[in-house]
Amino acid sequence: MKSDIHPDYHEITVVMTDGTTYKTRSCMGAPGDTLRLDIDPKSHPAWTGQQRIVDTGGQIAKFNKKFAGIGTRKA
């Protein structure tokens, strides 16, 4: 194997939507960083069976703004 081509693999803390935490190993961030999840198996409609609109950070509004003019004719 080639040396110095592999990413740093270290321990991080994952925080679920309900506040529970666990430690895992990842290449994300720096050692000891925290990853906060917006959607996880405890809140995702695929696992819970409940449909809800998840608009994190205004993604739907951003999409509507970006594509607002499509389909309209300019004179």
Coordinates of C-alpha atoms in Angstrom, one line a residue:
M1 CA 0.0 0.0 0.0
K2 CA 1.1 3.6 -0.6
S3 CA 1.9 5.6 2.4
D4 CA 0.3 9.0 3.2
I5 CA -2.7 8.6 0.9
H6 CA -5.3 7.5 3.4
P7 CA -7.5 10.0 5.3
D8 CA -7.3 10.4 9.0
Y9 CA -9.7 7.9 10.6
H10 CA -10.7 9.1 14.1
E11 CA -13.4 9.0 16.8
I12 CA -16.3 11.5 16.6
T13 CA -19.6 11.9 18.6
V14 CA -22.9 11.6 16.8
V15 CA -26.0 13.4 18.3
M16 CA -29.4 12.0 17.2
T17 CA -32.5 14.2 16.9
D18 CA -33.8 13.1 20.3
G19 CA -30.5 14.1 22.0
T20 CA -29.0 10.6 22.4
T21 CA -25.3 10.4 21.6
Y22 CA -22.9 7.7 20.6
K23 CA -19.3 7.5 19.5
T24 CA -18.2 6.2 16.2
R25 CA -15.1 6.4 13.9
S26 CA -15.2 8.6 10.8
C27 CA -13.0 10.6 8.4
M28 CA -15.3 13.7 9.0
G29 CA -13.8 16.7 10.7
A30 CA -11.2 16.5 13.4
P31 CA -10.8 14.0 16.3
G32 CA -13.5 14.8 19.0
D33 CA -15.8 16.7 16.7
T34 CA -19.6 16.4 17.0
L35 CA -22.0 15.5 14.2
R36 CA -25.6 16.7 14.8
L37 CA -28.2 14.9 12.7
D38 CA -31.3 16.6 11.3
I39 CA -32.9 13.3 10.2
D40 CA -32.2 9.9 11.7
P41 CA -34.0 6.5 11.8
K42 CA -36.0 7.7 14.8
S43 CA -37.5 10.7 12.9
H44 CA -37.3 9.7 9.2
P45 CA -40.7 9.0 7.5
A46 CA -39.3 5.8 5.9
W47 CA -38.9 4.2 9.3
T48 CA -41.7 6.0 11.3
G49 CA -44.5 5.8 8.8
Q50 CA -45.5 9.4 9.4
Q51 CA -45.3 11.8 6.6
R52 CA -44.0 15.3 7.3
I53 CA -42.2 18.0 5.4
V54 CA -38.7 18.5 6.5
D55 CA -37.4 22.0 5.5
T56 CA -34.0 22.3 7.0
G57 CA -32.4 25.6 6.4
G58 CA -35.1 26.8 4.0
Q59 CA -34.3 24.3 1.2
I60 CA -37.9 24.4 -0.1
A61 CA -37.9 28.2 -0.2
K62 CA -34.4 28.2 -1.8
F63 CA -35.7 25.8 -4.5
N64 CA -38.8 27.9 -5.2
K65 CA -36.8 31.1 -5.5
K66 CA -34.3 29.5 -7.9
F67 CA -36.9 28.0 -10.2
A68 CA -39.7 30.6 -9.8
G69 CA -39.4 31.9 -13.4
I70 CA -39.6 28.6 -15.2
G71 CA -42.6 28.2 -17.3
T72 CA -43.4 31.9 -17.5
R73 CA -42.9 33.8 -20.8
K74 CA -41.0 37.1 -21.0
A75 CA -42.5 39.7 -23.3

